[in-house]
Amino acid sequence: MIKTVKGCKDIYGEDIEIFRSVEKVLRDSARSYGFKEIVPPTLEYSELFQRSVGEDTDIVEKEMYTFTDKGGRSVTLRPEMTASVARAYVEHHFETLPSPVKLFYIGPCFRYEKPQKGRYREFYQFGVEVLNDESPYLDAEVIALAYEIGEKLHLKDLKVKINSIGCKKCRPHYKEVLREALKPHYEELCDDCKRRFYTNPLRILDCKRESKALKDSLPKITDYLCDECRAHFEKVQKYLSEFGIPFETDNTLVRGLDYYTKTVFEVVSNDLGAQNAVLGGGRYDYLIEEIGGRHTPGLGFAIGMERLIEVVKSQKSAQNEKEELVYIAYGKGLEKEAYLTAKRLRSSGFTVIVDSKGGAFGKQLARSRKRGAHFTVVIGEDEFKKGTVQLKDMEKQTQTEVKKEELTEAIAQISESKNGAKESNAPRK
Ligand SMILES: [Zn+2]
Ligand SMILES: [Zn+2]
């Protein structure tokens, strides 16, 4: 038997339903803030990620699906999408568009990581990018959008963590200060951090293998920001307070990617275990220059769809929510009537399956039960002549004759009273 490639998966059944509904929330939210969609290609030249994501990152060092194509060029299945959006910005002269340029994306990304629960080698990311504007108002607005998405998806105990990691003027100095402070602890560091000590000591702050005690003892970057970075960070915090977004500063938050500057943030929720990040992002004022464009400030965030789907799924099973499924059984030669009835119900938002085999009503009803239908609409020859149908409530095992034109309303009424009853019976939390 041929199986899916290791670390890849089919999305089907309940998962794809949740995927599409989450996707709708994300798209609608982004659009309401003026973001327009962009769909970059899945394949890019490897150089794009080497120059943007950075050579000294786990992604570029170990996790990229990079290969030489038949023309001898090195190409990569994108490990993230910000670099692609930045490339598109330069390539298509988006600097001629009114600023800020607001773009959102959703699509598959690839990383060669050890597959584990909820982590796949092919995964979907949604994200937004704001380009060509350095106003701290936008940092706060993008964080507000991220928080709002968490609220719309009913994530529990949402909180925003923010930090500033400075700019080209102030970060190099902090790196030196940090190195000095880390020197006496060099031998205690993990192998990756021993290397990061020389290449990018900031990354040691978010290494999970280093102790909290060590991290707490280190100098804080926010004490070493230049005036510009400090003023920017203060304004972002002021706006967030004014917008009513709960946040806290976290000096160990540096994000994994090299291209971030100034504001970095995460939205965390208790839905994914203890204070897990649902999304992360930040400002990247040098990214466009890195890949050969003019100086262009930018910022954004990305969300992994798989995590959101896990969370929404666990909420759903807790609520025991069901969608109403209507099954249509019909007498000989009444296919057209069955189809038209289904069409009317579908246009009112019901999910409808029409029996395709026909035959005895008993057999059709058995198939309806097997499908897990909540209602079966039976169109017999007598009913057809009278302009009525039999409506069966599969749960209560009751049957009523209703007029054709009143069918939609009848089903809506029964399902509403059921859901209402369920709600009032539910224990209070
Ligand atoms: Zn600075
Ligand atoms: Zn480490």
Coordinates of C-alpha atoms and ligand atoms in Angstrom, one line a residue:
M1 CA 0.0 0.0 0.0
I2 CA 1.3 3.5 -0.9
K3 CA 1.0 5.9 2.1
T4 CA 1.3 9.6 2.6
V5 CA 4.9 10.9 2.7
K6 CA 6.3 10.9 6.3
G7 CA 5.2 14.1 8.1
C8 CA 2.4 14.8 5.6
K9 CA -1.3 14.2 6.0
D10 CA -4.7 14.2 4.3
I11 CA -7.1 16.7 5.7
Y12 CA -10.6 15.2 5.6
G13 CA -13.8 14.7 7.5
E14 CA -14.4 17.0 10.5
D15 CA -10.9 18.4 10.1
I16 CA -11.5 20.0 6.7
E17 CA -14.8 21.4 7.9
I18 CA -13.1 23.1 10.8
F19 CA -10.2 24.1 8.6
R20 CA -12.5 26.0 6.2
S21 CA -14.5 27.6 9.0
V22 CA -11.3 28.8 10.8
E23 CA -10.0 30.0 7.4
K24 CA -13.2 32.1 7.0
V25 CA -12.7 33.7 10.4
L26 CA -9.1 34.5 9.4
R27 CA -9.9 35.9 6.0
D28 CA -12.9 38.0 7.2
S29 CA -10.9 39.4 10.0
A30 CA -7.9 40.4 7.8
R31 CA -10.2 41.9 5.2
S32 CA -12.0 44.0 7.8
Y33 CA -8.6 45.7 8.5
G34 CA -8.0 46.4 4.9
F35 CA -5.7 43.5 4.1
K36 CA -5.7 42.1 0.5
E37 CA -4.8 38.5 -0.3
I38 CA -1.6 37.4 -2.1
V39 CA -0.9 33.8 -3.2
P40 CA 2.9 33.4 -3.8
P41 CA 4.2 30.2 -5.4
T42 CA 5.2 27.3 -3.1
L43 CA 8.6 27.0 -4.7
E44 CA 11.2 29.8 -4.4
Y45 CA 15.0 30.1 -5.1
S46 CA 16.9 28.9 -2.1
E47 CA 18.8 32.2 -1.9
L48 CA 15.6 34.0 -0.8
F49 CA 15.5 32.1 2.5
Q50 CA 19.2 32.1 3.0
R51 CA 19.2 35.9 2.8
S52 CA 15.9 36.5 4.6
V53 CA 15.4 33.9 7.3
G54 CA 19.1 33.8 7.9
E55 CA 21.9 31.3 7.6
D56 CA 22.2 30.8 11.4
T57 CA 18.7 29.5 12.0
D58 CA 17.4 26.0 12.5
I59 CA 15.2 26.5 9.5
V60 CA 17.9 27.2 7.0
E61 CA 20.5 25.0 8.5
K62 CA 18.5 21.8 9.0
E63 CA 14.8 22.1 8.0
M64 CA 14.5 23.2 4.4
Y65 CA 13.4 21.0 1.5
T66 CA 16.0 22.2 -0.9
F67 CA 17.0 20.5 -4.1
T68 CA 18.5 21.2 -7.4
D69 CA 16.0 21.3 -10.3
K70 CA 16.7 19.9 -13.8
G71 CA 18.1 23.3 -14.8
G72 CA 20.7 23.1 -12.1
R73 CA 19.1 25.8 -9.9
S74 CA 18.8 25.4 -6.2
V75 CA 15.1 25.7 -5.2
T76 CA 13.3 25.4 -1.9
L77 CA 9.8 24.5 -0.8
R78 CA 9.0 27.6 1.3
P79 CA 9.5 27.1 5.0
E80 CA 7.4 30.2 5.7
M81 CA 5.7 32.9 3.7
T82 CA 7.0 36.3 4.8
A83 CA 10.1 36.1 2.7
S84 CA 7.9 35.3 -0.4
V85 CA 5.7 38.3 0.3
A86 CA 8.8 40.5 0.7
R87 CA 10.2 39.1 -2.6
A88 CA 6.8 39.9 -4.3
Y89 CA 6.9 43.4 -2.9
V90 CA 10.2 44.2 -4.5
E91 CA 9.6 42.2 -7.7
H92 CA 6.2 43.9 -8.5
H93 CA 7.1 47.4 -7.2
F94 CA 4.5 47.5 -4.5
E95 CA 6.3 50.6 -3.2
T96 CA 4.2 52.5 -5.8
L97 CA 1.0 51.5 -4.0
P98 CA -0.4 53.7 -1.2
S99 CA 1.3 52.9 2.1
P100 CA 0.9 51.0 4.2
V101 CA 0.6 48.0 1.9
K102 CA -1.5 45.4 3.7
L103 CA -1.3 41.8 2.5
F104 CA -2.5 38.5 3.9
Y105 CA -1.8 34.9 2.8
I106 CA -2.8 31.3 3.5
G107 CA -1.0 28.3 2.2
P108 CA 1.2 25.2 2.7
C109 CA 4.8 25.5 4.0
F110 CA 7.4 22.8 4.4
R111 CA 9.9 22.0 7.1
Y112 CA 11.9 18.9 7.5
E113 CA 11.4 18.4 11.2
K114 CA 10.9 15.4 13.4
P115 CA 7.2 14.7 13.1
Q116 CA 5.3 14.8 16.4
K117 CA 1.7 15.3 17.5
G118 CA 0.3 18.4 15.9
R119 CA 3.6 19.1 14.0
Y120 CA 3.8 18.1 10.3
R121 CA 6.4 18.5 7.6
E122 CA 3.8 20.0 5.4
F123 CA 1.7 22.5 7.3
Y124 CA -0.5 25.5 6.6
Q125 CA 0.2 29.1 7.6
F126 CA -2.0 32.1 7.6
G127 CA -0.4 35.5 8.1
V128 CA -0.6 39.2 7.5
E129 CA 2.1 41.7 6.5
V130 CA 2.1 45.5 6.7
L131 CA 4.7 47.1 4.5
N132 CA 6.3 50.5 4.0
D133 CA 5.1 52.2 7.2
E134 CA 7.0 52.4 10.5
S135 CA 4.3 53.9 12.6
P136 CA 4.0 52.2 16.1
Y137 CA 0.2 52.5 15.7
L138 CA 0.4 49.7 13.2
D139 CA 2.4 47.4 15.6
A140 CA -0.5 47.9 18.0
E141 CA -3.1 47.4 15.4
V142 CA -1.6 44.2 14.0
I143 CA -1.4 42.9 17.6
A144 CA -5.0 43.9 18.1
L145 CA -6.0 42.0 15.0
A146 CA -4.1 38.9 16.3
Y147 CA -5.8 39.1 19.6
E148 CA -9.2 39.6 18.0
I149 CA -8.7 36.4 15.9
G150 CA -8.0 34.6 19.2
E151 CA -11.3 36.0 20.6
K152 CA -13.3 35.1 17.6
L153 CA -12.1 31.5 17.8
H154 CA -13.0 31.5 21.5
L155 CA -9.4 30.7 22.7
K156 CA -9.2 30.6 26.5
D157 CA -7.1 33.0 28.7
L158 CA -5.7 35.0 25.8
K159 CA -2.7 37.1 26.5
V160 CA -0.2 39.0 24.4
K161 CA 3.5 38.9 25.2
I162 CA 5.7 41.6 23.7
N163 CA 9.3 42.6 23.7
S164 CA 11.6 44.9 21.7
I165 CA 14.8 43.5 20.2
G166 CA 16.1 46.8 19.0
C167 CA 17.6 47.8 15.7
K168 CA 21.0 47.9 13.9
K169 CA 22.0 50.8 16.0
C170 CA 21.4 49.4 19.5
R171 CA 21.3 45.6 19.1
P172 CA 25.1 45.0 18.4
H173 CA 25.9 46.8 21.6
Y174 CA 23.5 44.6 23.6
K175 CA 24.9 41.5 21.9
E176 CA 28.3 42.4 23.3
V177 CA 26.9 43.0 26.8
L178 CA 25.0 39.7 26.6
R179 CA 28.1 37.8 25.5
E180 CA 30.1 39.3 28.5
A181 CA 27.4 38.2 30.9
L182 CA 27.2 34.7 29.3
K183 CA 31.0 34.2 29.3
P184 CA 31.2 32.7 32.8
H185 CA 28.3 30.3 31.9
Y186 CA 29.7 29.2 28.5
E187 CA 30.5 25.6 29.6
E188 CA 26.9 25.1 30.9
L189 CA 25.3 26.0 27.6
C190 CA 23.9 23.4 25.3
D191 CA 25.8 22.6 22.1
D192 CA 23.5 24.8 19.9
C193 CA 23.9 27.7 22.3
K194 CA 27.7 27.3 22.4
R195 CA 27.6 28.1 18.7
R196 CA 24.9 30.8 19.1
F197 CA 27.2 32.5 21.7
Y198 CA 29.4 33.5 18.7
T199 CA 26.8 33.8 15.9
N200 CA 23.6 35.1 17.6
P201 CA 23.6 35.2 21.4
L202 CA 20.0 36.5 21.5
R203 CA 18.8 33.1 20.4
I204 CA 20.1 31.7 23.7
L205 CA 17.3 33.6 25.5
D206 CA 14.6 31.5 23.9
C207 CA 16.5 28.2 24.1
K208 CA 14.3 25.7 26.0
R209 CA 17.3 23.9 27.3
E210 CA 18.7 26.8 29.3
S211 CA 17.5 27.4 32.8
K212 CA 15.2 30.2 33.8
A213 CA 17.6 31.2 36.6
L214 CA 20.4 31.8 34.0
K215 CA 18.0 33.8 31.8
D216 CA 16.7 35.9 34.6
S217 CA 20.3 36.8 35.6
L218 CA 21.1 38.2 32.2
P219 CA 20.9 41.9 31.2
K220 CA 17.6 42.9 29.6
I221 CA 17.6 44.2 26.0
T222 CA 14.9 46.8 26.9
D223 CA 17.6 48.5 29.1
Y224 CA 19.9 48.9 26.1
L225 CA 17.5 50.3 23.4
C226 CA 18.4 53.4 21.5
D227 CA 16.1 56.4 21.9
E228 CA 14.2 55.6 18.7
C229 CA 13.6 52.0 19.6
R230 CA 12.6 53.0 23.2
A231 CA 10.1 55.6 22.0
H232 CA 8.7 53.2 19.5
F233 CA 8.3 50.4 22.1
E234 CA 6.7 52.8 24.6
K235 CA 4.1 54.0 22.1
V236 CA 3.2 50.4 21.1
Q237 CA 2.5 49.7 24.8
K238 CA 0.6 52.9 25.2
Y239 CA -1.7 52.1 22.3
L240 CA -2.2 48.5 23.4
S241 CA -3.3 49.7 26.9
E242 CA -5.7 52.2 25.2
F243 CA -7.1 49.5 22.9
G244 CA -7.8 47.3 26.0
I245 CA -5.5 44.5 24.8
P246 CA -4.1 42.6 27.9
F247 CA -0.3 42.2 27.4
E248 CA 2.9 41.7 29.3
T249 CA 6.5 42.3 28.4
D250 CA 8.8 39.3 28.2
N251 CA 12.5 39.9 27.9
T252 CA 13.2 36.3 26.8
L253 CA 10.9 36.7 23.7
V254 CA 13.3 37.0 20.7
R255 CA 11.5 34.9 18.1
G256 CA 13.4 32.4 16.0
L257 CA 14.0 34.3 12.8
D258 CA 16.9 36.7 12.2
Y259 CA 15.0 39.4 10.4
Y260 CA 13.0 40.8 13.3
T261 CA 13.6 44.3 14.6
K262 CA 12.0 46.4 17.4
T263 CA 8.6 44.8 18.3
V264 CA 8.3 41.1 18.6
F265 CA 5.2 39.5 20.0
E266 CA 3.3 36.3 20.7
V267 CA -0.4 35.6 21.5
V268 CA -0.6 32.8 24.1
S269 CA -3.6 30.7 25.2
N270 CA -4.1 28.0 27.8
D271 CA -6.1 26.0 25.3
L272 CA -2.8 24.4 24.1
G273 CA -1.5 23.5 27.5
A274 CA 0.3 25.9 29.8
Q275 CA 0.5 29.3 28.1
N276 CA 1.3 28.1 24.6
A277 CA 1.9 30.5 21.8
V278 CA -0.9 30.3 19.1
L279 CA 0.8 32.9 16.9
G280 CA 3.9 35.0 16.7
G281 CA 5.2 37.9 14.8
G282 CA 7.0 41.2 14.8
R283 CA 8.5 44.1 13.0
Y284 CA 11.2 43.5 10.3
D285 CA 12.4 46.8 9.1
Y286 CA 15.5 45.4 7.3
L287 CA 14.1 42.4 5.6
I288 CA 13.3 44.0 2.2
E289 CA 16.9 45.4 2.1
E290 CA 18.3 42.0 2.9
I291 CA 16.7 40.6 -0.3
G292 CA 17.8 43.5 -2.5
G293 CA 15.1 46.1 -2.2
R294 CA 15.1 49.7 -0.9
H295 CA 14.8 50.4 2.9
T296 CA 11.2 49.4 3.6
P297 CA 9.8 48.9 7.1
G298 CA 7.5 46.0 7.6
L299 CA 5.7 43.9 10.2
G300 CA 3.4 40.9 10.5
F301 CA 2.4 37.7 12.2
A302 CA 1.8 34.1 11.2
I303 CA -0.5 31.4 12.6
G304 CA -0.1 27.6 12.1
M305 CA -3.5 26.3 11.0
E306 CA -3.0 22.8 12.5
R307 CA -2.8 24.2 16.0
L308 CA -5.9 26.3 15.6
I309 CA -7.8 23.3 14.2
E310 CA -6.7 21.2 17.3
V311 CA -8.0 23.9 19.6
V312 CA -11.3 24.5 17.8
K313 CA -11.8 20.7 17.6
S314 CA -11.5 20.3 21.3
Q315 CA -13.9 23.1 21.9
K316 CA -16.4 21.5 19.5
S317 CA -16.3 18.1 21.2
A318 CA -16.8 19.9 24.5
Q319 CA -19.9 21.6 23.2
N320 CA -21.1 18.5 21.4
E321 CA -22.3 20.7 18.6
K322 CA -23.9 19.1 15.6
E323 CA -24.9 20.4 12.2
E324 CA -28.4 19.4 11.0
L325 CA -28.2 16.7 8.3
V326 CA -31.4 16.1 6.3
Y327 CA -31.8 12.9 4.3
I328 CA -34.4 12.6 1.5
A329 CA -36.2 9.4 0.7
Y330 CA -38.5 9.3 -2.3
G331 CA -40.9 7.0 -4.2
K332 CA -40.3 5.6 -7.7
G333 CA -39.8 8.2 -10.4
L334 CA -39.7 11.2 -8.0
E335 CA -36.0 12.0 -8.4
K336 CA -36.8 15.5 -9.8
E337 CA -39.0 16.3 -6.8
A338 CA -36.3 15.0 -4.4
Y339 CA -33.7 17.1 -6.1
L340 CA -35.8 20.3 -6.0
T341 CA -36.7 19.7 -2.3
A342 CA -33.0 19.3 -1.5
K343 CA -32.1 22.4 -3.5
R344 CA -34.6 24.5 -1.4
L345 CA -33.2 23.1 1.9
R346 CA -29.6 23.6 0.9
S347 CA -30.3 27.3 -0.1
S348 CA -31.6 27.7 3.5
G349 CA -28.3 26.4 4.9
F350 CA -29.1 22.8 5.6
T351 CA -26.8 19.9 4.6
V352 CA -28.8 17.5 2.5
I353 CA -28.2 14.1 1.2
V354 CA -30.6 12.6 -1.3
D355 CA -30.9 8.8 -1.4
S356 CA -29.3 7.5 -4.6
K357 CA -30.5 3.9 -4.6
G358 CA -34.3 4.3 -4.2
G359 CA -36.3 1.2 -3.5
A360 CA -38.3 0.4 -0.4
F361 CA -38.8 3.2 2.1
G362 CA -37.6 1.0 4.9
K363 CA -34.2 0.5 3.2
Q364 CA -33.9 4.2 2.5
L365 CA -34.7 5.0 6.1
A366 CA -32.0 2.5 7.2
R367 CA -29.5 4.3 5.0
S368 CA -30.6 7.7 6.5
R369 CA -30.0 6.3 10.0
K370 CA -26.6 5.0 9.0
R371 CA -25.6 8.4 7.7
G372 CA -26.5 9.9 11.1
A373 CA -29.2 12.2 9.6
H374 CA -31.3 14.3 12.1
F375 CA -34.3 14.4 9.8
T376 CA -35.6 12.3 6.9
V377 CA -38.0 13.9 4.4
V378 CA -40.1 11.2 2.8
I379 CA -41.7 12.0 -0.5
G380 CA -44.2 9.3 -1.4
E381 CA -46.5 9.2 -4.4
D382 CA -49.6 10.2 -2.3
E383 CA -47.8 13.1 -0.6
F384 CA -46.4 14.3 -4.0
K385 CA -50.0 14.5 -5.4
K386 CA -51.1 16.5 -2.3
G387 CA -48.1 18.8 -2.3
T388 CA -46.9 17.6 1.0
V389 CA -44.0 15.5 2.5
Q390 CA -43.6 13.4 5.6
L391 CA -41.0 14.9 8.0
K392 CA -39.3 12.4 10.3
D393 CA -37.5 13.5 13.4
M394 CA -34.9 10.7 13.6
E395 CA -34.0 11.4 17.2
K396 CA -37.5 11.5 18.6
Q397 CA -38.9 8.9 16.1
T398 CA -41.8 11.1 15.3
Q399 CA -43.4 11.9 12.0
T400 CA -45.5 14.8 10.8
E401 CA -47.0 15.7 7.4
V402 CA -46.1 19.2 6.3
K403 CA -46.8 21.3 3.2
K404 CA -44.0 21.4 0.8
E405 CA -43.5 25.1 1.1
E406 CA -43.5 25.0 4.9
L407 CA -40.8 22.3 5.1
T408 CA -37.8 24.5 5.6
E409 CA -39.5 26.4 8.4
A410 CA -40.7 23.2 10.1
I411 CA -37.2 21.7 10.2
A412 CA -35.7 25.0 11.4
Q413 CA -38.3 25.2 14.2
I414 CA -37.7 21.7 15.5
S415 CA -33.9 22.0 15.4
E416 CA -34.0 25.4 17.2
S417 CA -36.2 24.1 20.0
K418 CA -33.8 21.1 20.4
N419 CA -30.7 23.3 20.6
G420 CA -32.4 25.7 22.9
A421 CA -33.4 22.8 25.2
K422 CA -29.8 21.5 25.2
E423 CA -28.5 24.9 26.2
S424 CA -30.8 25.3 29.2
N425 CA -30.0 21.7 30.4
A426 CA -26.3 22.3 30.2
P427 CA -24.6 22.6 33.5
R428 CA -23.3 26.1 34.3
K429 CA -19.5 26.4 34.5
Ligands
ZN1 ZN 17.5 50.9 18.2
ZN2 ZN 20.7 26.2 24.5

